[in-house]
GROMACS .gro file of C-alpha atoms in nm:
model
  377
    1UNK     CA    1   2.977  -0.963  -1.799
    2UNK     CA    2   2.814  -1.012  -1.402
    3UNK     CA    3   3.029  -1.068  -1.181
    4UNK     CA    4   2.959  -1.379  -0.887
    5UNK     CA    5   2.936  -1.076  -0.672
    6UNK     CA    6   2.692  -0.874  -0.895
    7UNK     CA    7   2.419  -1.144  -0.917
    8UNK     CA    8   2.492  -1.245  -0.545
    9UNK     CA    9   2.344  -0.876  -0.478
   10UNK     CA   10   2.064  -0.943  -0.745
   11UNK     CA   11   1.926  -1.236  -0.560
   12UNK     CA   12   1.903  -1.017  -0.245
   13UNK     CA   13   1.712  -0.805  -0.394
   14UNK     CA   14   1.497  -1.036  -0.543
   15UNK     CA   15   1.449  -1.174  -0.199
   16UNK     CA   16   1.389  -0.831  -0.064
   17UNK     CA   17   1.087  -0.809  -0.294
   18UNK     CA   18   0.762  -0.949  -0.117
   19UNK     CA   19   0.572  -1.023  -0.480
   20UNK     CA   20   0.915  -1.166  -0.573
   21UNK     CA   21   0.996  -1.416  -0.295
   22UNK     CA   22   0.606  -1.539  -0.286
   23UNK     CA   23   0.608  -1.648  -0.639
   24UNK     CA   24   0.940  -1.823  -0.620
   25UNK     CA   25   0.902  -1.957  -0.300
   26UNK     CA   26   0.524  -2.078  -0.369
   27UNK     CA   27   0.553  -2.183  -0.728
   28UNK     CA   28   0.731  -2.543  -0.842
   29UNK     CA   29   0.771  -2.406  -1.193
   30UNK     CA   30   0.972  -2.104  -1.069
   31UNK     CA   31   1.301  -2.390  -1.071
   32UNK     CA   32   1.514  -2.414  -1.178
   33UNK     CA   33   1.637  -2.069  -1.183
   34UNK     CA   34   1.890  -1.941  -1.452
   35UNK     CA   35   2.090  -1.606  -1.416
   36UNK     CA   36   2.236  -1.419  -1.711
   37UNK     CA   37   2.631  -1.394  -1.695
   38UNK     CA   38   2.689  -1.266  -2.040
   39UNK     CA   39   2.993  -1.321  -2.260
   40UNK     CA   40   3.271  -1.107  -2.284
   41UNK     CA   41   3.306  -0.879  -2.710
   42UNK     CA   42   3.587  -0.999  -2.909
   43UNK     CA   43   3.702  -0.640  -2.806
   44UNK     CA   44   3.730  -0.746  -2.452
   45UNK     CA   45   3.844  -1.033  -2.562
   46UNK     CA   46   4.145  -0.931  -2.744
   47UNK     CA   47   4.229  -0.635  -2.515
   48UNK     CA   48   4.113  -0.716  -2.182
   49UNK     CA   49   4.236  -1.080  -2.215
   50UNK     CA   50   4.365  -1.030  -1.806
   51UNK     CA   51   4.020  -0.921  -1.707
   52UNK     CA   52   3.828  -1.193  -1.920
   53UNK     CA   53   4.062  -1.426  -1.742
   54UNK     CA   54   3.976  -1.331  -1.384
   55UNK     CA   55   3.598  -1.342  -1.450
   56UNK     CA   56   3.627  -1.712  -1.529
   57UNK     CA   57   3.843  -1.773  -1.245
   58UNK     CA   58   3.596  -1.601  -1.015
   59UNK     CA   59   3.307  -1.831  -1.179
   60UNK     CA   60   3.527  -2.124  -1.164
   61UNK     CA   61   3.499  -2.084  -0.767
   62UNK     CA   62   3.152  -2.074  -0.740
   63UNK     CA   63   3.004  -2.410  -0.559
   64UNK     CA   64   2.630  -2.327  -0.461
   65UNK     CA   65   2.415  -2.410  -0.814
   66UNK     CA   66   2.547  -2.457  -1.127
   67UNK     CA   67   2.763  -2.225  -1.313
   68UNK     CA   68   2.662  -2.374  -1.739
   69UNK     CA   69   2.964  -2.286  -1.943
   70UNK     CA   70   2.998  -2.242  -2.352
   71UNK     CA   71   3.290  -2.280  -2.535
   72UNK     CA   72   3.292  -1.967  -2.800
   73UNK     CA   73   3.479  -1.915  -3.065
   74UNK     CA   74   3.623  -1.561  -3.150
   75UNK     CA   75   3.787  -1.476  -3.468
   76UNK     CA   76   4.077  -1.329  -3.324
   77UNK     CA   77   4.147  -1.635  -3.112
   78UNK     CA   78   4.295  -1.972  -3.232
   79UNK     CA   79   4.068  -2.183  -3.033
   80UNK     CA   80   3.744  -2.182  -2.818
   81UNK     CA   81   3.693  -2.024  -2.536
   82UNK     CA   82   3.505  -2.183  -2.239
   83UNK     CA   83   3.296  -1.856  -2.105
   84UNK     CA   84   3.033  -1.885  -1.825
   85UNK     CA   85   2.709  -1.795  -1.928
   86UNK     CA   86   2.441  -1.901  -1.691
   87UNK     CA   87   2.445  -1.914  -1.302
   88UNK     CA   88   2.128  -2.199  -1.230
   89UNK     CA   89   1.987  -2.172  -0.905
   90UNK     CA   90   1.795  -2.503  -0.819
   91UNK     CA   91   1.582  -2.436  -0.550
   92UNK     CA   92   1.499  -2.196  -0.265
   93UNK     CA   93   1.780  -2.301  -0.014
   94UNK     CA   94   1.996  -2.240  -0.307
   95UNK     CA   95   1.925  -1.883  -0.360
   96UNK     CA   96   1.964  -1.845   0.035
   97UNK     CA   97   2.292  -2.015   0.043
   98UNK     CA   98   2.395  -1.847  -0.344
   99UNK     CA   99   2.318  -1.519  -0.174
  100UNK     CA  100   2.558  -1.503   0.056
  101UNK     CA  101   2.379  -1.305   0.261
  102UNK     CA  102   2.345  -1.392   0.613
  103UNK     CA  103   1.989  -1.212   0.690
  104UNK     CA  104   1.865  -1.356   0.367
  105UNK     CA  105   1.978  -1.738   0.502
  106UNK     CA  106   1.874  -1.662   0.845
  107UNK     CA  107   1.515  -1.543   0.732
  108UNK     CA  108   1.532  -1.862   0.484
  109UNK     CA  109   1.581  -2.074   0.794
  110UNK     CA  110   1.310  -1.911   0.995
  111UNK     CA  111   1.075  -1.929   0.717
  112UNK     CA  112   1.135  -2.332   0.637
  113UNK     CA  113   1.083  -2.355   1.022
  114UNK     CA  114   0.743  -2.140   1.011
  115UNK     CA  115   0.599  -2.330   0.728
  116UNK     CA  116   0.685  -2.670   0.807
  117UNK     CA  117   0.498  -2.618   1.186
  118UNK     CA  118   0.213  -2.377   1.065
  119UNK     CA  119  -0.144  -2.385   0.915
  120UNK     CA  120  -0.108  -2.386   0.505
  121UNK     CA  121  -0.362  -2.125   0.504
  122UNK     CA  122  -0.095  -1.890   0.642
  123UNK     CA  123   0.156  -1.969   0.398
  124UNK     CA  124   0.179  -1.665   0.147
  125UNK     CA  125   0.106  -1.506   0.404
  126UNK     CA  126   0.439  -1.562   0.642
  127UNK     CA  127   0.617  -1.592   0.294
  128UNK     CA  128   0.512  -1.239   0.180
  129UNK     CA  129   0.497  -1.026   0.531
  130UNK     CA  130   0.813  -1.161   0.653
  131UNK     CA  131   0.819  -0.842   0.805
  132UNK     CA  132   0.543  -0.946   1.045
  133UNK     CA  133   0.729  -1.217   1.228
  134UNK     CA  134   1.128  -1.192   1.144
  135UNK     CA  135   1.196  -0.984   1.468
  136UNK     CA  136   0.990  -1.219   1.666
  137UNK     CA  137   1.049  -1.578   1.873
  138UNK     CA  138   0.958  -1.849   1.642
  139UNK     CA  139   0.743  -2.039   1.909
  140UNK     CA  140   0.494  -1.705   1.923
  141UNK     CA  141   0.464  -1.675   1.571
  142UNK     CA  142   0.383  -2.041   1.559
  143UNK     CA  143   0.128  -2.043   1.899
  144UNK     CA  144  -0.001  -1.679   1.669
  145UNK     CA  145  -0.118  -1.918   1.400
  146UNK     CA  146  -0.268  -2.149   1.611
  147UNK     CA  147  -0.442  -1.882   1.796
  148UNK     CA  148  -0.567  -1.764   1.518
  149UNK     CA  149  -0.721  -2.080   1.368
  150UNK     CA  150  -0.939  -2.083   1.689
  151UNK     CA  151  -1.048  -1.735   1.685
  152UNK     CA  152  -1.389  -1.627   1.553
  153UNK     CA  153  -1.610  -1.300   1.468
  154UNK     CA  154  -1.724  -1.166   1.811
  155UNK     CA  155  -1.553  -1.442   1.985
  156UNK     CA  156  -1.446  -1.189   2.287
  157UNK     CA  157  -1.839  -1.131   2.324
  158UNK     CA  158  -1.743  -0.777   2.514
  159UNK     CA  159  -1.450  -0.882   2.702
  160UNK     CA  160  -1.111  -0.738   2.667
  161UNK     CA  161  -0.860  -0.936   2.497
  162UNK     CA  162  -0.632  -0.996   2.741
  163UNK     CA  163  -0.898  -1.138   2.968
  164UNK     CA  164  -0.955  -1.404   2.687
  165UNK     CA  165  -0.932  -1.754   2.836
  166UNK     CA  166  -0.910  -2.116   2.708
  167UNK     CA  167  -0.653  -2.029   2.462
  168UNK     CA  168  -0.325  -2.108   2.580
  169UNK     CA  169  -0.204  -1.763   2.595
  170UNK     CA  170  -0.085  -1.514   2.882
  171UNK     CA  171  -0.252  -1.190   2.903
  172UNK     CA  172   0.012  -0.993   2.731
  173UNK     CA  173  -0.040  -1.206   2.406
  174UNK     CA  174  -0.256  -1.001   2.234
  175UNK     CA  175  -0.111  -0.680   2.316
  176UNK     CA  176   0.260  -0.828   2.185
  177UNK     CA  177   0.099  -1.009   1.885
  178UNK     CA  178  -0.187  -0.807   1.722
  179UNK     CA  179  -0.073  -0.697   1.419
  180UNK     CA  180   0.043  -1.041   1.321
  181UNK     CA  181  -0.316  -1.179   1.452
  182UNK     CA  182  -0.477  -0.911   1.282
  183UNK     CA  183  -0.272  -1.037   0.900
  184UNK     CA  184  -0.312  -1.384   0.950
  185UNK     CA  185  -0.724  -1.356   1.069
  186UNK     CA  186  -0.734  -1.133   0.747
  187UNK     CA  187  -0.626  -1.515   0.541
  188UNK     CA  188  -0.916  -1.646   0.722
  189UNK     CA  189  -1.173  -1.433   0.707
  190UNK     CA  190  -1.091  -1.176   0.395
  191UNK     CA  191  -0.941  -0.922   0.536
  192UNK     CA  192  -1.175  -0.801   0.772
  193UNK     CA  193  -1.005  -0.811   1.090
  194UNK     CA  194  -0.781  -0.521   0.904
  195UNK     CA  195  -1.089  -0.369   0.818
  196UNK     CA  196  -1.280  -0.329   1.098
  197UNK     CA  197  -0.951  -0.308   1.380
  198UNK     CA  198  -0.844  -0.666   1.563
  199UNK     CA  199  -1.043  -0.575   1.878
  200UNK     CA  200  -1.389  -0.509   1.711
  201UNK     CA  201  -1.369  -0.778   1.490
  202UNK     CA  202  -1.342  -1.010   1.758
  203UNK     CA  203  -1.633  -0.831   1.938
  204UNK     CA  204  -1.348  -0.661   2.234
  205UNK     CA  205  -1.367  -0.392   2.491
  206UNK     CA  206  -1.224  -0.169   2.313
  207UNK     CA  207  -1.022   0.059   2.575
  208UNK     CA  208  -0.859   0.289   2.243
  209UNK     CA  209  -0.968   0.564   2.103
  210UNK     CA  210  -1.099   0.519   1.725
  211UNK     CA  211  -1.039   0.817   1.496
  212UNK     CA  212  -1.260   0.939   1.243
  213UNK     CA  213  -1.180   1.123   0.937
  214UNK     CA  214  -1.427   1.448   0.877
  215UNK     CA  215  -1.401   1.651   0.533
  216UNK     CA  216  -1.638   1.908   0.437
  217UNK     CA  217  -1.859   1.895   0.111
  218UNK     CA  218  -1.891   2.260   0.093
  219UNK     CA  219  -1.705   2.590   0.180
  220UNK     CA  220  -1.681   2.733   0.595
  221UNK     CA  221  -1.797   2.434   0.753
  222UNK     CA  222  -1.420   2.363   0.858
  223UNK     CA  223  -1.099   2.548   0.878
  224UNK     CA  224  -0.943   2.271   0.719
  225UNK     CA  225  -0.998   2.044   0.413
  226UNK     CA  226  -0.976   1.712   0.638
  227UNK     CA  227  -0.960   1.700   1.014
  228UNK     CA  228  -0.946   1.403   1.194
  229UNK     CA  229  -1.099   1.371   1.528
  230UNK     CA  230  -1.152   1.084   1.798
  231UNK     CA  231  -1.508   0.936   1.876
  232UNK     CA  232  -1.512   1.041   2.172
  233UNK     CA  233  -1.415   1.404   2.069
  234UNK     CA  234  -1.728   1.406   1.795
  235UNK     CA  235  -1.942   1.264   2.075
  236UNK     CA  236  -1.949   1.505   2.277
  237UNK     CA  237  -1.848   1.857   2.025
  238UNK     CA  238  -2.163   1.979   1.851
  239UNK     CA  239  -2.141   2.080   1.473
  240UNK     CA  240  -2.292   2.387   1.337
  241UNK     CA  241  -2.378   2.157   1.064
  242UNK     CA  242  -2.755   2.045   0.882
  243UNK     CA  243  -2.617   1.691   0.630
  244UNK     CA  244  -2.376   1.442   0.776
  245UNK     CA  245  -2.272   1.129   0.527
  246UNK     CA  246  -2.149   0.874   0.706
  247UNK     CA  247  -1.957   0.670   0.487
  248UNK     CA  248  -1.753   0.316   0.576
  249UNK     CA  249  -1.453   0.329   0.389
  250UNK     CA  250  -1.162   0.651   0.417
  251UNK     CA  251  -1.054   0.592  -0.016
  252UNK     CA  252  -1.478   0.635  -0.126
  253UNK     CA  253  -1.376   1.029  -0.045
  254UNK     CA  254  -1.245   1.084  -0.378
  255UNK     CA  255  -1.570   0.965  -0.489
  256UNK     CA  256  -1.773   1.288  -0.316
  257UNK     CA  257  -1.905   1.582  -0.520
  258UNK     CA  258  -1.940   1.915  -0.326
  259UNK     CA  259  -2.331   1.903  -0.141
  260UNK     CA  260  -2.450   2.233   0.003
  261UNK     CA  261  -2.401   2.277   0.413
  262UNK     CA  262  -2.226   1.897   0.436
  263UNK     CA  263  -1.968   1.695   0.625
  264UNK     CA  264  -1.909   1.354   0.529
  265UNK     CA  265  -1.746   1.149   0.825
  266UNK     CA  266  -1.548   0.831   0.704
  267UNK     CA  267  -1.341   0.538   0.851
  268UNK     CA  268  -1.619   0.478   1.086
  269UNK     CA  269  -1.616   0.059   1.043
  270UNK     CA  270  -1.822  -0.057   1.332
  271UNK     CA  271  -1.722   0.212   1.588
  272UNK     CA  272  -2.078   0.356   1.546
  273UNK     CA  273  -2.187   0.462   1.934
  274UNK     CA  274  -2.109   0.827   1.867
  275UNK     CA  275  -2.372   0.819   1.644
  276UNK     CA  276  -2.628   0.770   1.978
  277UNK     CA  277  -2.583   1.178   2.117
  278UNK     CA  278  -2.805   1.479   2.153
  279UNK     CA  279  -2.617   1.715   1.880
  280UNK     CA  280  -2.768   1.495   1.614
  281UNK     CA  281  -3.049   1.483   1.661
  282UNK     CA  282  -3.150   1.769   1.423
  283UNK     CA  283  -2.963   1.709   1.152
  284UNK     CA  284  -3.054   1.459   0.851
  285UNK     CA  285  -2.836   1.216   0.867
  286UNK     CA  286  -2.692   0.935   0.552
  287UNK     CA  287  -2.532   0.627   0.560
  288UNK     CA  288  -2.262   0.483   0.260
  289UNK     CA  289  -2.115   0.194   0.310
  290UNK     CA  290  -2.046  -0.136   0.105
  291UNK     CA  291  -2.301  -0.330  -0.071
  292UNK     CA  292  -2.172  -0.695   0.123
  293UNK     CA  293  -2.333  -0.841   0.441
  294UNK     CA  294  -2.069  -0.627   0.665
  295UNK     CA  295  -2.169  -0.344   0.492
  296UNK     CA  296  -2.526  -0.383   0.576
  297UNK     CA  297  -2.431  -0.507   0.924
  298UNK     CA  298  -2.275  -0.153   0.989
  299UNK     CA  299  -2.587  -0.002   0.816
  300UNK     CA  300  -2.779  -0.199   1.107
  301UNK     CA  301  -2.602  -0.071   1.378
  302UNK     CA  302  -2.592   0.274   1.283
  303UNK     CA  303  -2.936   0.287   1.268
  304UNK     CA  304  -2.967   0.094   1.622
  305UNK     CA  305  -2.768   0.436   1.722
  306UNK     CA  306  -2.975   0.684   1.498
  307UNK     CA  307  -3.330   0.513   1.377
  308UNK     CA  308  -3.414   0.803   1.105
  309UNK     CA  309  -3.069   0.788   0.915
  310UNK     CA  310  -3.068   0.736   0.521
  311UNK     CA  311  -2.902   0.439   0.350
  312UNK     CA  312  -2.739   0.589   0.000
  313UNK     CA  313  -2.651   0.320  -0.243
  314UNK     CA  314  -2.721   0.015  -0.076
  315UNK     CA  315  -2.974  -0.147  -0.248
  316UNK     CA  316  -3.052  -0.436  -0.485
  317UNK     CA  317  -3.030  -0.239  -0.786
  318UNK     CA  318  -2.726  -0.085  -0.727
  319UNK     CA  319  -2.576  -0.423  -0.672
  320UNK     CA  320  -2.708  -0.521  -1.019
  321UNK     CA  321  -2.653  -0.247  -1.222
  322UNK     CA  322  -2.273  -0.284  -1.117
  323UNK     CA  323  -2.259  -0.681  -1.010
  324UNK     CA  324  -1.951  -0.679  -1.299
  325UNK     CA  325  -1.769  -0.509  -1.016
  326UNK     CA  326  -1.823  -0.725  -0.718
  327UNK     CA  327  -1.620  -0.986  -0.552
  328UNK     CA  328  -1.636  -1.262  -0.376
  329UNK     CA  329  -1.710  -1.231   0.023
  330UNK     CA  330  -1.552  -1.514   0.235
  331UNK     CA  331  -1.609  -1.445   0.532
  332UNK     CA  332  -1.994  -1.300   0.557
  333UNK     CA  333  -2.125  -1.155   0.844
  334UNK     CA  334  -2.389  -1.334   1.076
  335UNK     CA  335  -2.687  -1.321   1.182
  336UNK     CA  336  -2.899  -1.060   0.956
  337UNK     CA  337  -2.922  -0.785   1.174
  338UNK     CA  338  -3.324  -0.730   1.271
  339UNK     CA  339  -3.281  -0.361   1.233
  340UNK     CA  340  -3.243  -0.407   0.840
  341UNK     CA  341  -3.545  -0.326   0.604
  342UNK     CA  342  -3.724  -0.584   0.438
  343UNK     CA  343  -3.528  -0.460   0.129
  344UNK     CA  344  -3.231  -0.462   0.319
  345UNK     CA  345  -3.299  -0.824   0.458
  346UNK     CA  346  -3.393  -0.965   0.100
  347UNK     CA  347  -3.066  -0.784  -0.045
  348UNK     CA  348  -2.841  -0.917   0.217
  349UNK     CA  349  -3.034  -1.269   0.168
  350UNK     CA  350  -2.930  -1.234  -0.213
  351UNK     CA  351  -2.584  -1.186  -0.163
  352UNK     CA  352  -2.528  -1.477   0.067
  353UNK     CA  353  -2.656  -1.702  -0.234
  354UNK     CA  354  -2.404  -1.485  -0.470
  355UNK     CA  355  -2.044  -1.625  -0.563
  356UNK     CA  356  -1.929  -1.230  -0.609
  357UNK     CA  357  -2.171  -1.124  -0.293
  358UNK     CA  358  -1.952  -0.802  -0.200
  359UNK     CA  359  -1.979  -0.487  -0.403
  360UNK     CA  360  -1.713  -0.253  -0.225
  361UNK     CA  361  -1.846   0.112  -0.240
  362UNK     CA  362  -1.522   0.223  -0.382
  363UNK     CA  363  -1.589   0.067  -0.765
  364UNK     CA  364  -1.929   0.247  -0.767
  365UNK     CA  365  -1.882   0.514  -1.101
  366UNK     CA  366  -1.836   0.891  -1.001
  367UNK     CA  367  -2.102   0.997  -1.154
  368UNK     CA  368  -2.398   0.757  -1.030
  369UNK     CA  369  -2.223   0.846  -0.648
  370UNK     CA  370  -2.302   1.225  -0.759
  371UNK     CA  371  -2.670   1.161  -0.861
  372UNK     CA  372  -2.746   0.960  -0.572
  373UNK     CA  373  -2.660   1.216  -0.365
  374UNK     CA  374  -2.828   1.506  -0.485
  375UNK     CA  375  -3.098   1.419  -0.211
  376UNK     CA  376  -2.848   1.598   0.021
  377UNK     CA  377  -2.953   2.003   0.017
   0.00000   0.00000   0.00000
C-alpha cells in the first residue's frame, strides 16, 4: 500500500525527469493520469486492521485529483471494505498542485507563463531544459525567444555580439543569455549553433579562445594519449609531425585506426585560421568532416586556409553507399562555397535536393574509415 506521501514524492520525480515531464506535459493522451495505491492482504487486513485504517483516513484527506475507491471483500471480514486503489491526476496543474512540492509548482507556474508568451517552436524545448531558464527573470527568457526568432547564420557579419544593434537588447544580453540563445537557435536551425559555438554561428568576433583536441595515431608523437590545446597555441607551436587529419567532430575519434607518423586534430567546427601558418606547410595535410552542406562548408574554408589539403570521405559515393544512415538537414548552409570542387559543388547540390541530406561522419562503419585512410603513410 502507497502512502499520499509516497506517490506525492513519485510525481516529483517524475517531474524531475526531462523525457518524463516533456511527454506529459506535451502529449493530450498522457491524461488522465492514474497512480497505483494497492490494496492491503487479508493478512494486513486481519492483523494490521489499525494501520489499514489510517491509510484510508490519510486517502480520505486527499483533495487535489481523484482518489477511485473499491469496495473488497475479504474472507475474514463480514462485509466489504472500501480500499483506495487509484490516485487520478487530471492534468498538468494537478500533478503540480498533487505534488506538494513548492519548486515543482513554482517551475509549473513559470513554465505556463513561458509557453503561453513564447514562440511554439520553443516549446519542448523550455519544457525539457527547464534548467536553462528556471534561475532566470521571466521577461529575459521571453525577450531570449524573441531574439532568437530574429537571429540568422552570420547575422553579426564580423561584429562582436554585444555591439549587435536593432534588436532590442543592451550590450550585456548576449553575454548573460548565450547558452539559452545557443538551445533555443539549436530548435531553429538543428542544432548547429551548439555545434559550431553561438558566436561563430552567428558569424561574431570571436574574442575566446577555441580549443582543439589533438590525439596521436601512432606511438612518440605525444607524451600523452589526448592533449588539448588552444588555436592560438597550435598556431604558433610547430609539430615534429609529417600527417595531420583534421577531422570536424571530437566522438569520430573512436572511429581512427593507428596511421604511421600521425596526429589527428578534432573539434575544429569552423575555427579553421590556424590552419593559415608557416609550420604546415610541409606536412600533407587531410580533412574529415560530415557529408552535409556544413560539412562541406568547413571543407571550403579549410582549404581557403591550406589550398593542397585532402578531403577523406566526403564524396558522392560515400553518401550513397551509406544514405540508410543519413538524416535530415534543416537548417543547410548558404551559399556553396566557390572553393569546393566541381565534385564537391555537384555533391553539396545533391544533398540540398535530398530529404535525409546530412550524413554525420560518426555513422560511417569502422572499417570503410580504416580503408579510406590507408592513403595516410
Amino acid at each position: 500500500m502507497k502512502t499520499p506521501k509516497q506517490l506525492r514524492q513519485y510525481l516529483i520525480r517524475q517531474w524531475q525527469q526531462a523525457p518524463q515531464r516533456e511527454q506529459r506535459l506535451l502529449t493530450g493522451t498522457s491524461w488522465p493520469w492514474q497512480l497505483g495505491i494497492g490494496k492491503p492482504s487479508a493478512q494486513q487486513l486481519s492483523q494490521q486492521f489499525q494501520h489499514v485504517q489510517q491509510h484510508i483516513a490519510a486517502w480520505r484527506q486527499v483533495t487535489v485529483g481523484q482518489v477511485l475507491w473499491q469496495a473488497v471483500n475479504f474472507r475474514a471480514g463480514a462485509q466489504a471494505v472500501e480500499l483506495p486503489v487509484h490516485w487520478q491526476i487530471n492534468s498538468p496543474s494537478e500533478w503540480a498542485s498533487a505534488s506538494a512540492n513548492q519548486t515543482v509548482q513554482q517551475e509549473f507556474n513559470q513554465l505556463e507563463t513561458l509557453v503561453s508568451q513564447t514562440n511554439s517552436a520553443f516549446t519542448r524545448a523550455l519544457i525539457r531544459k527547464h534548467y536553462l531558464w528556471c534561475n532566470k527573470p521571466l521577461d529575459e527568457v521571453i525577450k531570449a525567444t524573441q531574439l532568437a526568432l530574429q537571429l540568422e547564420p552570420g547575422c553579426a557579419q564580423g561584429k562582436p555580439l554585444r555591439l549587435l544593434a536593432g534588436y532590442a537588447v543592451d550590450t550585456k544580453f548576449f553575454g548573460r543569455h548565450a547558452t539559452l540563445l545557443c538551445h533555443l537557435l539549436d530548435e531553429r536551425f538543428d542544432g548547429e549553433a551548439s555545434k559550431q559555438g553561438l558566436t561563430a554561428f552567428l558569424g561574431a568576433e570571436n574574442h575566446s579562445e577555441h580549443w582543439l583536441l589533438l590525439a596521436p595515431l601512432c606511438q612518440g608523437l605525444l607524451p600523452f594519449k589526448r592533449l588539448r590545446v588552444t588555436a592560438t597555441e597550435l598556431q604558433t607551436t610547430p609539430l615534429a609531425v609529417k600527417n595531420i587529419l583534421l577531422v570536424e567532430n571530437e566522438h569520430a575519434l573512436k572511429l581512427l585506426p593507428q596511421r604511421p607518423n600521425t596526429l589527428a586534430i578534432l573539434g575544429a567546427g569552423l575555427h579553421l585560421e590556424w590552419l593559415r601558418n608557416s609550420w604546415l606547410c610541409d606536412k600533407h595535410l587531410y580533412y574529415w568532416g560530415d557529408i552535409d552542406t556544413w560539412g562541406l562548408t568547413m571543407l571550403a574554408k579549410a582549404r581557403r586556409q591550406a589550398p593542397n589539403l585532402t578531403p577523406i570521405l566526403m564524396t558522392q559515393n560515400v553518401y550513397n553507399t551509406h544514405a540508410q544512415y543519413a538524416v535530415n538537414e534543416a537548417c543547410p548552409a548558404t551559399p556553396i562555397p566557390a572553393e569546393l570542387t566541381p565534385p564537391e559543388a555537384a555533391l553539396y547540390q545533391c544533398l540540398l535536393r535530398q530529404n535525409k541530406g546530412r550524413l554525420e561522419q560518426e555513422f560511417i562503419p569502422p572499417h570503410t574509415v580504416a580503408k579510406a585512410l590507408e592513403v595516410i603513410n
